[in-house]
Coordinates of C-alpha atoms in Angstrom, one line a residue:
X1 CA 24.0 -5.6 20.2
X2 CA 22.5 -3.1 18.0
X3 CA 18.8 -3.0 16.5
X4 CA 18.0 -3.2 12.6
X5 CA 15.0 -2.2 10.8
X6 CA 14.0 -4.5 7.9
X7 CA 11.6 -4.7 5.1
X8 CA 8.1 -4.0 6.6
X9 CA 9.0 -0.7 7.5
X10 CA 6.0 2.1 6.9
X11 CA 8.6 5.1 7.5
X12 CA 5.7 6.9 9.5
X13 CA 8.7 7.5 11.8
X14 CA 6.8 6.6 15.4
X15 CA 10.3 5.3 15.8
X16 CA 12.1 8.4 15.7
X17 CA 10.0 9.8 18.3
X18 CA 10.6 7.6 20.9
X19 CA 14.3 6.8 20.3
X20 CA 16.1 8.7 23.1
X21 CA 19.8 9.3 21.2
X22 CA 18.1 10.4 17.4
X23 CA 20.0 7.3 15.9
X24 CA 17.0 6.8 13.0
X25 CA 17.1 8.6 10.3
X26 CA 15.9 10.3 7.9
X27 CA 13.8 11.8 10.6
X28 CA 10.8 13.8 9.4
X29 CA 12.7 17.3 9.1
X30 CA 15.7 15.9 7.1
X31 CA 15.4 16.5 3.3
X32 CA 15.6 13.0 2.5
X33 CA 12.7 11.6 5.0
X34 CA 10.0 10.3 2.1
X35 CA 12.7 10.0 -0.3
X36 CA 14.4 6.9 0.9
X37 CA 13.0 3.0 0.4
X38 CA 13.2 3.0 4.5
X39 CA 14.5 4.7 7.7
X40 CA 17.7 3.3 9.2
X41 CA 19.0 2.7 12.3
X42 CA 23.2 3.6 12.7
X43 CA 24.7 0.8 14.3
X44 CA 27.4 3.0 15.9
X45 CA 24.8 5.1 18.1
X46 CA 22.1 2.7 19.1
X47 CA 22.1 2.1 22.8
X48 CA 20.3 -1.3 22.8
X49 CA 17.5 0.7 24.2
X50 CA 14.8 -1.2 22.1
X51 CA 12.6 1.6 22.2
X52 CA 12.0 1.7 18.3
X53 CA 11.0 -2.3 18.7
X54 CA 8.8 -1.3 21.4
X55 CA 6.8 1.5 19.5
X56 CA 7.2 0.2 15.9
X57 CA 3.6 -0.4 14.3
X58 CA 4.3 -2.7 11.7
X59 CA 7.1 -5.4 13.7
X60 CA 10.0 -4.3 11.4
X61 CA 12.6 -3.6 14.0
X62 CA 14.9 -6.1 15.7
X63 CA 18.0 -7.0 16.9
X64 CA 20.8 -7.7 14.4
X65 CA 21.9 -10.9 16.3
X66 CA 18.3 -12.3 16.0
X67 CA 17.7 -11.3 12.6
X68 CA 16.5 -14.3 10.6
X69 CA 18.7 -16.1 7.9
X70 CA 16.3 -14.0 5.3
X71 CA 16.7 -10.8 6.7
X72 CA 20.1 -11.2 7.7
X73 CA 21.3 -8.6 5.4
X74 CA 19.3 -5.5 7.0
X75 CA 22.5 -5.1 9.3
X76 CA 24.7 -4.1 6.9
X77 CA 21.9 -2.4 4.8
X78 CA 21.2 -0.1 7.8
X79 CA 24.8 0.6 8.1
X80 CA 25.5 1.5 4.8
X81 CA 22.9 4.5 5.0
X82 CA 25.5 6.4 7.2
X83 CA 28.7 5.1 5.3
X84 CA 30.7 8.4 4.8
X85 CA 28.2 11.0 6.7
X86 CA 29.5 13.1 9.0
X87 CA 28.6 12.0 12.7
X88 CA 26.8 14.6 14.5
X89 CA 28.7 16.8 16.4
X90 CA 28.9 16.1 20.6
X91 CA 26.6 18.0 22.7
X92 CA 28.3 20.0 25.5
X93 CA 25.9 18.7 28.1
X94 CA 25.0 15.4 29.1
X95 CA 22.5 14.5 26.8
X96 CA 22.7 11.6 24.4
X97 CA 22.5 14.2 21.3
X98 CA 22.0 17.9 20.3
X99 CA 18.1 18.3 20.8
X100 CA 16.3 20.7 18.3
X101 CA 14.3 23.6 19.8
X102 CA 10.9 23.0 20.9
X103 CA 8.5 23.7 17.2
X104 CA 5.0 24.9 17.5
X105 CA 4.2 25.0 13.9
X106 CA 0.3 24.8 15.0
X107 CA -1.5 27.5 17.3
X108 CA -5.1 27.2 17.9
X109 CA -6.3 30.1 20.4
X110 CA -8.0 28.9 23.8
X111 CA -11.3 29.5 22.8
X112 CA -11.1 26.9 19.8
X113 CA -14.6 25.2 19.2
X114 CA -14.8 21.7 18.3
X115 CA -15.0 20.9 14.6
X116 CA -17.0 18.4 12.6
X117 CA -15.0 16.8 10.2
X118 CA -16.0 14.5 7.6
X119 CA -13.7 12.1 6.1
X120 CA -14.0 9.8 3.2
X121 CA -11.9 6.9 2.9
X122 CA -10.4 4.9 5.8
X123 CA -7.2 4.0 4.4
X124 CA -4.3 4.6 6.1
X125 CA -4.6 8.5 4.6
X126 CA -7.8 9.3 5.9
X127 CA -7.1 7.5 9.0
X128 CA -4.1 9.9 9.6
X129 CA -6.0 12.7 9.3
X130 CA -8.7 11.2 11.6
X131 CA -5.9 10.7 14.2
X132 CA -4.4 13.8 13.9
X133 CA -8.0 15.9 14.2
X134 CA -8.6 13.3 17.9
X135 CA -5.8 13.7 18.8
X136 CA -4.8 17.7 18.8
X137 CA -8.2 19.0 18.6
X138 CA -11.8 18.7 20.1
X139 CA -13.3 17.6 16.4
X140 CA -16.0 14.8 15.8
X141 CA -15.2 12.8 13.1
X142 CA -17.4 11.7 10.4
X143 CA -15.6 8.4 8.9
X144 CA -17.7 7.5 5.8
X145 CA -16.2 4.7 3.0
X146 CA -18.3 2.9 0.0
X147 CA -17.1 -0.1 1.1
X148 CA -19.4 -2.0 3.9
X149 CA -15.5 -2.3 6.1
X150 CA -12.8 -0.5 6.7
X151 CA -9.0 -0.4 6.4
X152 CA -8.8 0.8 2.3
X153 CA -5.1 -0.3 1.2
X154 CA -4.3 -2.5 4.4
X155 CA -6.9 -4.4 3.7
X156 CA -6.8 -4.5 0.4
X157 CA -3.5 -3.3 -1.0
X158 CA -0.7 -5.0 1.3
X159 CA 0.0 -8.6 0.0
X160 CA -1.5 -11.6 2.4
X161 CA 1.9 -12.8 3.5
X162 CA 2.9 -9.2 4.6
X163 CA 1.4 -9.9 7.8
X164 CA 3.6 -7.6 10.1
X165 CA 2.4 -4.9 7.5
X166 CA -0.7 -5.1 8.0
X167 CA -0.6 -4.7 11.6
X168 CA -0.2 -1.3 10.9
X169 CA -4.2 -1.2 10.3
X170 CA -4.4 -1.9 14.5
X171 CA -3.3 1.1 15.3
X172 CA -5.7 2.7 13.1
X173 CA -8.5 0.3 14.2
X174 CA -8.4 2.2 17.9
X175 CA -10.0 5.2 16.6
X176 CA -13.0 3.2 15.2
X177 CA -15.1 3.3 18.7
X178 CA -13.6 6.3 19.2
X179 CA -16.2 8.6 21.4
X180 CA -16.0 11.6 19.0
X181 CA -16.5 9.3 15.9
X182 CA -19.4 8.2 13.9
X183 CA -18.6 5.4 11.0
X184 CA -21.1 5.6 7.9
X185 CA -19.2 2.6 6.1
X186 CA -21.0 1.0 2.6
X187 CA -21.8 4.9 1.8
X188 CA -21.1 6.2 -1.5
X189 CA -20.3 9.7 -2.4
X190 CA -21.1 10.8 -5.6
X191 CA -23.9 7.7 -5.6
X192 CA -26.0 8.4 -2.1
X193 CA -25.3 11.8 -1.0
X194 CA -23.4 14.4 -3.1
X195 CA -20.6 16.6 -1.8
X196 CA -22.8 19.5 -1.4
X197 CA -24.7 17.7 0.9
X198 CA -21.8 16.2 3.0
X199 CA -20.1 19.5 3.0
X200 CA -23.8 21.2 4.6
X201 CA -23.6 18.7 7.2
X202 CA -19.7 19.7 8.6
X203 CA -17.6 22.3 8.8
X204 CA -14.4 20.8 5.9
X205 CA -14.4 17.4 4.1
X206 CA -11.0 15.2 3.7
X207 CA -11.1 13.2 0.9
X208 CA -8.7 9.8 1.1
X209 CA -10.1 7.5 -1.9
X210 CA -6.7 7.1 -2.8
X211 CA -5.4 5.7 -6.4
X212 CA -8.0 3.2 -7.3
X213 CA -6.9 2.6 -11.4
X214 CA -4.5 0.8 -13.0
X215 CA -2.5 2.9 -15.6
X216 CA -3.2 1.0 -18.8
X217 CA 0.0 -0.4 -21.3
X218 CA -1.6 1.5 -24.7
X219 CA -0.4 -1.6 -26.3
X220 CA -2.6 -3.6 -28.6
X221 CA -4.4 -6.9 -27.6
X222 CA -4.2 -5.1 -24.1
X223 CA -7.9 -5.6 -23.3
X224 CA -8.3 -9.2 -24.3
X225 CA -9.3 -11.7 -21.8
X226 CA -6.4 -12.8 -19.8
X227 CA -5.1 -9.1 -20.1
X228 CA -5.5 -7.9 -16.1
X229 CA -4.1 -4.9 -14.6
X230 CA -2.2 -5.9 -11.5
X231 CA -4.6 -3.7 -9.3
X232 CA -7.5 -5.8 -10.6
X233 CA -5.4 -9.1 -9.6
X234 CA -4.3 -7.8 -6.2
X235 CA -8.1 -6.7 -5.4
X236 CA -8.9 -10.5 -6.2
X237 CA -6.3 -12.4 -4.0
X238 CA -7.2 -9.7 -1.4
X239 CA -11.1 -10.2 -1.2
X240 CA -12.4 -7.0 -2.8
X241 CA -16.0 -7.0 -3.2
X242 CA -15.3 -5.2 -6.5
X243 CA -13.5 -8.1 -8.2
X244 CA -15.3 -11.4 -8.7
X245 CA -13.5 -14.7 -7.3
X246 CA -13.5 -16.1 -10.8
X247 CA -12.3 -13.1 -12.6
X248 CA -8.9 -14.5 -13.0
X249 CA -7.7 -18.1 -14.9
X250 CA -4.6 -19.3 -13.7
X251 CA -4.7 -22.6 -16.1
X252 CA -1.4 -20.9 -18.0
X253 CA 2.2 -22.0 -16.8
X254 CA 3.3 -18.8 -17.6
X255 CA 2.7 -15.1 -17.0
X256 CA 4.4 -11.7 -18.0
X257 CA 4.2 -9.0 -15.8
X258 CA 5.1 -5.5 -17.3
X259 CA 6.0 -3.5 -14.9
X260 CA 9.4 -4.2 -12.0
X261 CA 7.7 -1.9 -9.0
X262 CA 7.2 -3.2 -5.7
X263 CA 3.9 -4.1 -6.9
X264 CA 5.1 -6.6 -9.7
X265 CA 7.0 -8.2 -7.8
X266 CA 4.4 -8.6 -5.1
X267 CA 2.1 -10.3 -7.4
X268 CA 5.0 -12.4 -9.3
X269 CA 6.0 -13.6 -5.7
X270 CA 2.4 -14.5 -4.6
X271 CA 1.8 -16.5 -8.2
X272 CA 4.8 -19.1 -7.5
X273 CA 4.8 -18.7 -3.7
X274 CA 3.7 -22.3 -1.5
X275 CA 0.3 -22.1 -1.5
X276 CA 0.6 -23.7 2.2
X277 CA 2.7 -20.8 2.8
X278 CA 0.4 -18.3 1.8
X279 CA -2.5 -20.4 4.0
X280 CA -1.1 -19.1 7.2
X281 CA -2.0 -15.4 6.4
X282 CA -5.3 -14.1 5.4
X283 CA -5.4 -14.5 1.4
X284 CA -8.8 -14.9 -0.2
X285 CA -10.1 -18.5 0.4
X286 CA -10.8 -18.2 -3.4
X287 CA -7.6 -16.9 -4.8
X288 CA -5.8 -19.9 -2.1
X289 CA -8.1 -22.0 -4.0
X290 CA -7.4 -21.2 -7.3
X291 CA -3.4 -20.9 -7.0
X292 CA -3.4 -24.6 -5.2
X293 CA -5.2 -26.0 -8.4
X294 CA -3.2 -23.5 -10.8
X295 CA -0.3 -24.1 -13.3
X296 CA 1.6 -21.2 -13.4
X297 CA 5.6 -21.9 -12.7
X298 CA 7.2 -19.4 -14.0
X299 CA 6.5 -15.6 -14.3
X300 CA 8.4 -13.3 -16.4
X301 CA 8.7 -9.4 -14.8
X302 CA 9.7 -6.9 -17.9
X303 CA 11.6 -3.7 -16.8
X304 CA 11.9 -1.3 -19.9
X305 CA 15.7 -0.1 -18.2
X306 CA 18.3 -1.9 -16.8
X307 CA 18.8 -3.4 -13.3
X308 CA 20.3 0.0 -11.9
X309 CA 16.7 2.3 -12.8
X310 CA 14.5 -1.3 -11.1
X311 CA 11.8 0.4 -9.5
X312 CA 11.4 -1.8 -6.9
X313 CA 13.0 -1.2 -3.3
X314 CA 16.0 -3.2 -2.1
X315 CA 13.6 -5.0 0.4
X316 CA 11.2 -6.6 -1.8
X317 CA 14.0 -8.1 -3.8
X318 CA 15.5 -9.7 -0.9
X319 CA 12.2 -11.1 0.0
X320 CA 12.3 -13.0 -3.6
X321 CA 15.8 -13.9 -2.9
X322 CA 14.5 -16.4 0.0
X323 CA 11.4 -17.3 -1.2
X324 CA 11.6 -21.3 -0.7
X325 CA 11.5 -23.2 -3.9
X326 CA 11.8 -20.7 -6.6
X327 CA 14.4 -19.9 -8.2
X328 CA 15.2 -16.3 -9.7
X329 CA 16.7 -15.5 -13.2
X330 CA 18.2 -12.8 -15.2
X331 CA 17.4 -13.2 -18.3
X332 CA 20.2 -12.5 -20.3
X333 CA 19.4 -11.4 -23.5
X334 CA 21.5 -7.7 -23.3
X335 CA 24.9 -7.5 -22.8
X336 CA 24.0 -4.0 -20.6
X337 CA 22.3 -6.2 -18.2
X338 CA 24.8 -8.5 -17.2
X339 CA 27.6 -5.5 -17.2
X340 CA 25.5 -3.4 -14.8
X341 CA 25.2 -6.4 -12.2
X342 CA 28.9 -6.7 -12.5
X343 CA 29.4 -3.1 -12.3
X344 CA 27.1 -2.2 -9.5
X345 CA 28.7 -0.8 -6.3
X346 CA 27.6 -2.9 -3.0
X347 CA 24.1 -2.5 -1.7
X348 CA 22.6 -1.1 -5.1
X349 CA 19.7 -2.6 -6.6
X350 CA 21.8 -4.1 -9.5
X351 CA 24.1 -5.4 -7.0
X352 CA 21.8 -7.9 -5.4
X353 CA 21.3 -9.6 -8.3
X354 CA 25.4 -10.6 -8.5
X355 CA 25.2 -14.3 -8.0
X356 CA 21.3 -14.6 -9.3
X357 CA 21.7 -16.9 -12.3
X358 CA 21.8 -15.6 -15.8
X359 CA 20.7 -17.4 -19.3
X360 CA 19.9 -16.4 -22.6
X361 CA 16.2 -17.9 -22.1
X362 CA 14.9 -19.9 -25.0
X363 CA 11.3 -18.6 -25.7
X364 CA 10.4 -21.5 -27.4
X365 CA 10.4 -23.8 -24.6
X366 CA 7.9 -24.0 -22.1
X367 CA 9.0 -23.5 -18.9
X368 CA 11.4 -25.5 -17.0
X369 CA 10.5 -27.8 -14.4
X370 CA 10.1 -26.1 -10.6
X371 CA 9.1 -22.5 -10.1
X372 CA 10.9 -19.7 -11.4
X373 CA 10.9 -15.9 -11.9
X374 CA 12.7 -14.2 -14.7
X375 CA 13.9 -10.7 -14.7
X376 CA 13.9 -9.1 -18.2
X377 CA 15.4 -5.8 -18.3
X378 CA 15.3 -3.3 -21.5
X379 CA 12.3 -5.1 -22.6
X380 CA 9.1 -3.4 -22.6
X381 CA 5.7 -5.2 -24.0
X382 CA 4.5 -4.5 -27.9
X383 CA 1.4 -6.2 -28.0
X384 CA -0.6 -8.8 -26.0
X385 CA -1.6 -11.5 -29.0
X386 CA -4.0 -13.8 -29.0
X387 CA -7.1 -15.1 -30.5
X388 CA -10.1 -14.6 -27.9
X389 CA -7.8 -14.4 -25.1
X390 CA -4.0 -14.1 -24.5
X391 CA -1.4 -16.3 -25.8
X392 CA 1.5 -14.9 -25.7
X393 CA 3.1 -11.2 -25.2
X394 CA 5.1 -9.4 -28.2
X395 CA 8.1 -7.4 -26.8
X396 CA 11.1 -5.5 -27.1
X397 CA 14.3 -7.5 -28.3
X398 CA 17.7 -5.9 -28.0
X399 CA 19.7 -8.9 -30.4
X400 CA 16.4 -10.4 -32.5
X401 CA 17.6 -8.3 -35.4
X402 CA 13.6 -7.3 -35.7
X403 CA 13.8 -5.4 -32.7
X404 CA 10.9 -7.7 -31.0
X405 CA 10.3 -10.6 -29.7
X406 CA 7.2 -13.1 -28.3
X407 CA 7.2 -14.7 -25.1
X408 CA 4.1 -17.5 -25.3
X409 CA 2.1 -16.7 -22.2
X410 CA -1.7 -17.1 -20.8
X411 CA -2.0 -14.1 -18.8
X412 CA -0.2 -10.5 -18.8
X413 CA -0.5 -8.6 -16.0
X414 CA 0.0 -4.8 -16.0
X415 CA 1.8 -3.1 -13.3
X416 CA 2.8 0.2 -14.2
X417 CA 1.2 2.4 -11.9
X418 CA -2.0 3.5 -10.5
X419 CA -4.3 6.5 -10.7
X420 CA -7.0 8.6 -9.2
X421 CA -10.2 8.7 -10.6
X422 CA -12.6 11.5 -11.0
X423 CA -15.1 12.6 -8.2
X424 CA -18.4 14.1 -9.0
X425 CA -18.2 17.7 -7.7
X426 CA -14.8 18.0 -7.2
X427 CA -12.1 19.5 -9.9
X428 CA -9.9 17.1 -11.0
X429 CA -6.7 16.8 -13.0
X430 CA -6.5 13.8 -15.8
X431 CA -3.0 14.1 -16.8
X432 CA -2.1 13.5 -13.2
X433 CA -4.8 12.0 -11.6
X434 CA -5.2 13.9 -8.6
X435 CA -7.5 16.5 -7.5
X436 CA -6.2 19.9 -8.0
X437 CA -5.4 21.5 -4.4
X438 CA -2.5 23.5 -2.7
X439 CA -1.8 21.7 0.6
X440 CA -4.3 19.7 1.0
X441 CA -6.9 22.5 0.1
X442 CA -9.1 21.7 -2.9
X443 CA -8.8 24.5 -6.0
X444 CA -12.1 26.8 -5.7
X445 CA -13.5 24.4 -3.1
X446 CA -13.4 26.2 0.4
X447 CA -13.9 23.5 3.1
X448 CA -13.2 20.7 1.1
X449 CA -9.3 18.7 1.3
X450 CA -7.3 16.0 -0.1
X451 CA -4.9 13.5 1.5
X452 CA -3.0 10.4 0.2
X453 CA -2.8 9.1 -3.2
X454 CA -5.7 11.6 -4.6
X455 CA -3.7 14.3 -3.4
X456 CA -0.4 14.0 -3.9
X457 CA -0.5 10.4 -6.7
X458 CA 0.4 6.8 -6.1
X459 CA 3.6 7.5 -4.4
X460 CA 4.7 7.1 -0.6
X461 CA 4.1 4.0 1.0
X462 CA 1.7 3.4 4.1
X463 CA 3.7 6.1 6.3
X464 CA 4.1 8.8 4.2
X465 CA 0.6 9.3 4.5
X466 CA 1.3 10.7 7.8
X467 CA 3.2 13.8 7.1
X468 CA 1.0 14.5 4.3
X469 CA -2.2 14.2 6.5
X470 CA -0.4 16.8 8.9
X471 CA 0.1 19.2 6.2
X472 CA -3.8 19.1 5.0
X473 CA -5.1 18.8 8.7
X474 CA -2.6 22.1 9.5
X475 CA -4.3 23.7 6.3
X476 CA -7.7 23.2 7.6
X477 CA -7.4 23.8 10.9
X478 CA -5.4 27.1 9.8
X479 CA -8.6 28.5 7.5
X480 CA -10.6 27.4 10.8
X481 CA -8.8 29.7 13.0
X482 CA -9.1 32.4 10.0
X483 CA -12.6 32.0 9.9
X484 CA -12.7 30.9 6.2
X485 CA -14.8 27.9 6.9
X486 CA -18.5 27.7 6.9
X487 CA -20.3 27.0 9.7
X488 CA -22.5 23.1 9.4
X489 CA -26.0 24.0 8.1
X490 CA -27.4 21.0 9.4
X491 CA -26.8 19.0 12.6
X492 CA -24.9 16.1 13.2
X493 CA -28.0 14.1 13.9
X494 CA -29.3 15.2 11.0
X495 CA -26.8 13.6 8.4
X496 CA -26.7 10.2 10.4
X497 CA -30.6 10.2 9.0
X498 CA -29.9 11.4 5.6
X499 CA -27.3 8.7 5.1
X500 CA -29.8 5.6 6.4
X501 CA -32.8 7.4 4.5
X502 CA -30.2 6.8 1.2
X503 CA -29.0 3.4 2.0
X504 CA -30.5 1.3 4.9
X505 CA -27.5 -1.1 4.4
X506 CA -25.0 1.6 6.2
X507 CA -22.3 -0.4 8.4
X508 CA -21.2 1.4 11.9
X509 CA -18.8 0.5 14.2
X510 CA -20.8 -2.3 15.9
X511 CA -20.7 -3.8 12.6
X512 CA -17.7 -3.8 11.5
X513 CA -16.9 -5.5 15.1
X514 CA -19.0 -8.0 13.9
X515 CA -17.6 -8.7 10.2
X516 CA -14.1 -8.8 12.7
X517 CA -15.5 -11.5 14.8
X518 CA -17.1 -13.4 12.0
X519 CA -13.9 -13.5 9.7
X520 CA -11.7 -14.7 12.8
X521 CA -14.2 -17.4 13.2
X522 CA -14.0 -18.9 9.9
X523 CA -10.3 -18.6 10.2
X524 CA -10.7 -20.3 12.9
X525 CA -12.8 -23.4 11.6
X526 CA -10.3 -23.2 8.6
X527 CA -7.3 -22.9 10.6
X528 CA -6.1 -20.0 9.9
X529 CA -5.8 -16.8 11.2
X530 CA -8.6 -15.2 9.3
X531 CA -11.1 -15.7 5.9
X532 CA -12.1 -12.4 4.9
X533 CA -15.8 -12.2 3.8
X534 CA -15.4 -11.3 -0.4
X535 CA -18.5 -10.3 -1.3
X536 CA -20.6 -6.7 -0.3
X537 CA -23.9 -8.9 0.7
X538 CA -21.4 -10.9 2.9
X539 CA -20.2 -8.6 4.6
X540 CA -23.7 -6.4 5.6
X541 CA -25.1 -9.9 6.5
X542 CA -22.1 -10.3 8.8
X543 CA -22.2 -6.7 10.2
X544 CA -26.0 -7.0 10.8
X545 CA -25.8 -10.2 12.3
X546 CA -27.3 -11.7 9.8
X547 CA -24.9 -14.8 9.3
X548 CA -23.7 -17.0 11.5
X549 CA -20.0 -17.4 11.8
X550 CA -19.8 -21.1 11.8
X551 CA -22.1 -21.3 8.4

């Protein structure tokens, strides 16, 4: 028996640390680690160990005879990985494998003071960073986050029925009462302190606020009502105090996504999934709401290229393959669609579309009966139409003769990408959307780095944050050691009572254990496994003890 890693994979490769005969891969120091939609495990030198399923954050490794019917194929996916590599070559000793030389790409001399740190965001980015800094130094940790709770993209990014993903956020959750940590969540930078004053109170600043905009279509029509960027609709079924729980109308039968990332079909898959389904992880109580009373059957995902250029990863598209009671689509409206299916080689994206039904879909029609969702390669959207608010989506049309055609619709949904947005104080770039830094340290800014999203743009998923927090955290702790940084002006103490003299509604880590406790509990009185507080006045009441978990 041999172990298989499956879709929930972070690639944050705790794996391939632990995994005694280097059978993972790409590790971290192969070219194509961060490159690839996963890490793999070769079948033909796993020992069984389980190791990997031991240390894995996110519950995505398992044995290939106990793989469920739906994730059945990850045995073969992980073996093709290593389909025509070279094997490694035999060590001459006993070990399992050639081991590397020991690395010490860090060196902090003996008489290295203890740092204070600030870091701003509590994502999985910043959270890196924070781990690395407890870890491998003596640093205190300043964890600051507008929000009123923590987690960033766990908690608001990963879809509700990606439970295993989101476990990811419990290891992070560890450093939260950490001893050398102070948590200032519900405070703003930019809006209750400046950067110039959080820099005088430590010695560097990490910034991790991540990608927070949706790229917008440039298409006309595109801000009429029932025009929402995917980000916006994610944020809703998520519980983001930032999004209202009746921002989004799903009285349509039919939606267009543009866009055919893992994010599209993420929210295509959450608008025709069960709704008893989706009960049994921890959706908004309002978005579970709306999609019980909802029409939508059918959702239409538009990839400008073909099947073989999808953007999505192999994974996601198996997940839609076995979602129960919906049915999946090509639409066949371009001859180079179907002929790249049939042409692609086994285990490439086209390829697991051979045996997904195709039909030349009749736009005139309403949808069919059941739930469905229809892929539409080489068609990109024109124009969201509509009178007041949207009706329909205008788009490209290989055989129409007029080169467009429209798909009647109540809702498009954008899901092209994401983007950072601009911080005041800092330098920032608006043709990428990032901050302007070399490794992880901030253009003209001494003392001040980036990490994640805002540093490197929306690409990477939760574990790739990891290598790029070690390259920023190496960058600071190297101008440390140089003595580049500036020492604190003010004490620690000192910024604790700047931040409640500016906002007297600041959330710590007693807190957040209390919005924890109160959320399980209303799970718990709902059966399920958690309701997630949705509004910023919820959750302070909750972290002050202000509301009681029952009401």
């Amino acid at each position: 028996m041999t172990y298989a890693i499956t879709q929930t994979c972070c690639s944050d490769a705790t794996c391939v640390s632990v995994c005694p005969v280097n059978c993972i891969h790409p590790t971290p120091d192969e070219a194509d680690f961060g490159r690839t939609e996963m890490l793999y495990i070769d079948p033909k030198s796993c020992i069984d160990c389980g190791a990997c399923a031991d240390a894995c954050p996110v519950d995505a490794v398992f044995p290939t005879d106990a793989l469920p019917a739906a994730q059945r194929e990850y045995g073969p996916l992980n073996a093709a990985y290593f389909a025509g590599r070279e094997p490694a070559a035999a060590p001459g000793g006993p070990n399992f494998h050639v081991w590397g030389g020991p690395s010490f790409e860090r060196s902090l001399p003996s008489d290295f003071g203890p740092l204070r740190v600030a870091v701003v965001g509590t994502g999985p980015a910043g959270m890196y960073a924070a781990e690395d800094l407890l870890l491998h130094t003596g640093a205190e940790v300043t964890l600051i986050d507008r929000l009123p709770v923590a987690g960033g993209l766990i908690r608001y990014g990963v879809a509700p029925d990606h439970r295993p993903t989101r476990k990811a956020g419990d290891a992070f959750a560890r450093f939260h009462t950490h001893p050398r940590v102070r948590m200032h969540l519900g405070l703003e930078v930019g809006r209750d302190i400046t950067p110039a004053e959080l820099a005088s109170h430590h010695d560097a600043v990490i910034y991790a606020v991540g990608a927070p905009a949706g790229r917008r279509l440039g298409i006309p029509g595109e801000d009429l009502p029932g025009s929402v960027c995917a980000s916006t609709f994610v944020s809703w079924y998520n519980a983001h105090p930032d999004v209202a729980a009746d921002a989004i109308d799903l009285s349509a039968e039919r939606v267009v996504v543009a866009g055919n990332g893992n994010v599209a079909l993420d929210v295509a898959r959450i608008l025709v999934s069960d709704p008893a389904a989706l009960a049994a992880g921890d959706i908004a109580g309002h978005a579970l709401h709306a999609l019980r009373a909802g029409a939508v059957r059918e959702v239409v995902v538009l990839g400008r290229r073909g099947p073989e250029d999808a953007a999505y990863t192999r994974s996601e598209l198996l997940a839609l393959k076995h979602l129960p009671g919906v049915d999946l689509v090509v639409d066949d409206h371009d001859p180079r669609v179907g002929a790249a299916i049939d042409a692609a080689p086994p285990g490439e994206r086209a390829a697991l579309l051979t045996g997904v039904a195709r039909e030349r879909v009749d736009w005139s029609l309403p949808p069919s009966a059941g739930r469905r969702i229809v892929f539409r390669f080489h068609s990109s959207p024109l124009e969201a139409l509509g009178d007041g608010t949207v009706t329909g989506v205008r788009v490209t049309e290989a055989r129409s003769g007029m080169g467009a055609r429209e798909i009647p619709a109540g809702m498009l949904l954008s899901a092209v990408g994401q983007r950072g947005v601009a911080l005041a104080g800092l330098p920032f770039d608006e043709a990428s959307g990032t901050v302007p830094h070399v490794a992880g340290r901030v253009t003209d800014r001494p003392g001040t780095y980036v990490v994640g999203w805002i540093k490197r743009g929306p690409s990477g998923g939760i574990g790739a944050n990891r290598t790029c927090a070690a390259e920023t955290v190496g960058a600071l702790l190297e101008d440390a050691v140089g003595g580049t940084l500036a020492p604190p002006e003010h004490g620690a103490k000192a910024f604790q009572r700047l931040a409640r003299r500016r906002n007297r509604e600041i959330v710590d880590a007693r807190g957040l254990a209390r919005i924890e406790r109160t959320e399980l509990a209303l799970g718990r009185r709902d059966g399920r496994p958690r309701l997630k507080l949705a509004t910023t006045s919820e959750l302070v009441a909750a972290a002050k003890g202000r509301r009681r978990a029952a009401s």
